Amino acid sequence: MSHFPNTRRVRSIACLCAGLLSWQFAAARGLEVVVDGAGDAAVVVALYAADGAALGVAARDRTTHVVDQVNKRFVPALTAITVGDAVSFPNSDDIRHHVYSFSPAKTFELPLYHGVPTAPVDFDVAGKVVLGCNIHDSMAATIYVLDTAVHTLTVDGIARFPDLAAGDYRVVIHHPRQVNDDGARRFAVHVDADAPARLDIGISLASPPAPELSALEARFKALRDEP
């Protein structure tokens, strides 16, 4: 019986330990942004260098995102993408839609269609893009086209950036119903090399607009409100 350890087993254990140490190091450098005041709504959290420089945009591949149309709603209603990305707008309803935007960051329209358009829409300018349907006025959604590639949406009020180099960063919060001048708020945060960072943010969102009534609902309401 050999008294020497199994080389393959030792190598596997060493790799596992190295992986755990790497994971712990990545987690220690991470940033958790906790957003209070948004209720169940997701908000966009974007990350920049402390001087406002964009992060992660060099040599990145273009990503194509999807904003579907289901039950006369855009799904999702809020999307964050990076400048240079594209968005496909499939129509999964059994009726036709006419998608459009008049926003300065992107003006376009997709005339009446059903199914998947032949090509996605390119977004090459940073800014907020508000979507609508020319047939169904109640349909609305927002796309934030960001000049940084490090961004995410909150899940249960929390945005996580698990692998960041130590240093100072600028955090920017976006939401179309955010109560301030430009729909964005900015915060400074420092990430240490040996400890996770957490940033707690309180925001205020305006109430969502009341859903529009259908013709039948409006007629019923008018009859009900008659003296």
XYZ file of C-alpha atoms in Angstrom:
227
model
C 0.000 0.000 0.000
C 1.455 3.348 -1.017
C 2.066 5.950 1.699
C 2.046 8.760 -0.832
C -1.154 10.828 -1.260
C -3.266 10.444 -4.399
C -1.892 13.158 -6.690
C -5.163 13.613 -8.562
C -7.110 13.975 -5.305
C -4.615 16.487 -3.890
C -4.805 18.508 -7.103
C -8.627 18.480 -6.993
C -8.673 19.637 -3.373
C -6.183 22.382 -4.183
C -8.312 23.581 -7.093
C -11.421 23.532 -4.906
C -9.692 25.555 -2.195
C -8.408 28.034 -4.752
C -11.907 28.380 -6.169
C -13.386 28.999 -2.728
C -10.742 31.588 -1.945
C -11.377 33.275 -5.292
C -15.134 33.324 -4.618
C -14.599 34.747 -1.131
C -12.329 37.431 -2.540
C -14.846 38.351 -5.234
C -17.662 38.460 -2.683
C -15.574 40.593 -0.338
C -15.051 43.155 -3.074
C -18.713 43.261 -3.997
C -21.199 46.089 -3.658
C -24.794 45.748 -2.537
C -27.142 48.676 -3.188
C -30.332 48.588 -1.117
C -33.078 50.870 -2.448
C -35.924 51.801 -0.126
C -39.091 53.604 -1.165
C -39.754 51.934 -4.517
C -42.236 49.375 -3.199
C -42.500 46.441 -5.580
C -41.096 48.443 -8.504
C -37.673 47.590 -9.906
C -35.268 50.488 -10.409
C -32.174 50.808 -12.581
C -28.854 50.993 -10.727
C -25.868 52.071 -12.835
C -22.231 52.182 -11.770
C -19.526 54.634 -12.862
C -16.016 55.545 -11.789
C -15.902 58.266 -9.137
C -15.181 60.889 -11.809
C -18.204 59.812 -13.855
C -16.276 57.750 -16.409
C -18.124 54.766 -17.876
C -17.152 51.245 -16.846
C -16.841 48.073 -18.907
C -17.573 49.558 -22.320
C -14.253 48.720 -23.989
C -14.303 45.766 -26.406
C -17.738 44.543 -25.355
C -20.016 42.678 -27.732
C -23.398 44.081 -28.653
C -26.280 42.553 -26.734
C -29.797 42.172 -28.117
C -32.492 42.564 -25.468
C -36.176 41.663 -25.732
C -39.228 43.769 -24.881
C -42.283 41.628 -25.588
C -45.932 42.606 -25.909
C -48.241 40.400 -23.856
C -51.888 41.084 -22.956
C -51.555 44.617 -24.305
C -48.573 45.368 -22.069
C -44.862 45.778 -22.678
C -42.907 43.074 -20.847
C -40.758 44.145 -19.144
C -41.998 47.691 -18.546
C -38.497 48.832 -17.524
C -35.268 47.868 -19.296
C -31.652 49.005 -18.968
C -29.226 48.559 -21.868
C -25.819 49.893 -22.890
C -25.194 52.288 -25.771
C -24.699 50.192 -28.904
C -27.090 47.446 -27.828
C -30.253 46.501 -29.704
C -33.789 45.602 -28.661
C -36.183 43.184 -30.340
C -39.905 43.900 -29.969
C -41.854 40.673 -30.556
C -45.639 40.848 -30.405
C -46.957 37.782 -28.583
C -50.553 39.023 -28.581
C -53.101 37.744 -31.076
C -53.760 41.341 -32.139
C -51.488 43.774 -33.936
C -49.526 46.575 -32.265
C -47.807 49.722 -33.556
C -44.747 50.393 -31.391
C -43.168 53.843 -31.448
C -41.005 56.323 -29.546
C -40.630 60.079 -29.972
C -37.806 60.314 -27.416
C -34.718 62.358 -28.424
C -32.445 59.405 -27.596
C -34.303 57.228 -30.120
C -37.160 58.055 -32.459
C -38.587 55.080 -34.325
C -41.771 53.218 -35.146
C -42.730 49.669 -36.006
C -46.022 49.899 -37.937
C -48.865 47.469 -37.344
C -47.453 43.976 -36.973
C -47.795 40.634 -35.259
C -45.034 38.180 -34.398
C -41.354 39.122 -34.524
C -40.083 42.121 -36.550
C -37.474 41.334 -39.169
C -34.715 43.211 -37.332
C -34.080 44.550 -33.828
C -33.854 48.293 -33.184
C -30.372 49.733 -32.530
C -29.851 52.217 -29.674
C -26.721 54.303 -30.222
C -27.404 57.375 -28.050
C -27.584 57.481 -24.254
C -30.826 58.638 -22.695
C -34.331 57.674 -21.655
C -36.552 56.159 -24.343
C -40.293 56.071 -23.688
C -42.247 53.461 -25.642
C -45.886 53.522 -26.647
C -48.378 51.802 -28.911
C -50.213 53.899 -31.467
C -53.255 51.624 -31.177
C -53.430 51.029 -27.424
C -52.739 54.207 -25.460
C -52.487 52.371 -22.141
C -49.328 50.561 -23.275
C -46.157 52.238 -22.017
C -42.606 51.229 -21.144
C -39.202 52.810 -20.598
C -35.745 51.864 -21.831
C -32.708 53.507 -20.219
C -29.822 53.552 -22.695
C -26.747 53.919 -20.487
C -23.206 54.960 -21.371
C -21.790 52.528 -18.806
C -21.892 48.751 -19.159
C -22.079 48.058 -15.415
C -25.741 48.244 -14.468
C -28.607 46.096 -13.272
C -32.188 46.243 -12.022
C -33.096 45.756 -8.394
C -34.666 42.494 -7.284
C -36.684 42.844 -4.074
C -35.140 46.279 -3.640
C -31.517 45.129 -3.924
C -28.942 45.509 -6.715
C -25.793 43.416 -6.475
C -22.407 43.969 -8.126
C -20.436 40.902 -6.973
C -16.977 41.537 -8.422
C -15.533 45.037 -8.199
C -12.001 46.298 -7.788
C -11.407 48.295 -4.627
C -11.913 52.007 -5.127
C -14.410 54.838 -5.292
C -17.528 54.667 -7.441
C -20.536 56.720 -8.430
C -23.948 55.051 -8.202
C -26.791 56.419 -10.325
C -30.429 55.461 -9.784
C -32.989 55.694 -12.609
C -36.750 55.257 -12.644
C -39.339 57.003 -14.839
C -41.485 57.884 -11.806
C -38.615 59.037 -9.599
C -39.460 62.353 -7.941
C -36.676 64.764 -8.863
C -35.616 66.969 -11.749
C -34.145 64.492 -14.228
C -35.314 61.085 -13.023
C -31.845 60.150 -11.739
C -30.084 60.327 -8.378
C -26.335 60.064 -7.772
C -24.401 58.718 -4.790
C -20.745 58.127 -3.911
C -19.553 54.834 -2.446
C -16.191 53.288 -1.540
C -15.420 49.585 -1.997
C -12.653 48.111 0.163
C -10.369 45.318 -0.983
C -11.128 43.096 2.004
C -14.748 43.778 2.933
C -18.097 43.955 1.143
C -19.663 47.379 0.684
C -23.309 48.304 1.166
C -25.082 51.481 0.118
C -28.558 52.239 1.470
C -30.609 54.649 -0.631
C -34.053 56.101 -0.069
C -36.050 57.296 -3.069
C -39.554 58.526 -3.749
C -41.682 57.463 -6.705
C -44.777 59.227 -7.965
C -47.950 57.165 -8.046
C -48.461 55.284 -11.316
C -51.136 56.723 -13.596
C -54.568 55.194 -13.302
C -55.260 52.628 -16.037
C -57.392 53.918 -18.872
C -60.907 52.556 -19.148
C -62.059 50.644 -22.174
C -64.977 52.080 -24.147
C -67.364 49.678 -22.411
C -65.953 50.476 -18.962
C -66.172 54.219 -19.631
C -69.795 53.865 -20.735
C -70.682 51.854 -17.628
C -68.943 54.402 -15.374
C -70.834 57.269 -17.004
C -74.147 55.495 -16.426
C -73.232 54.716 -12.839
C -72.213 58.319 -12.115
C -75.434 59.790 -13.462
C -77.561 61.418 -10.704
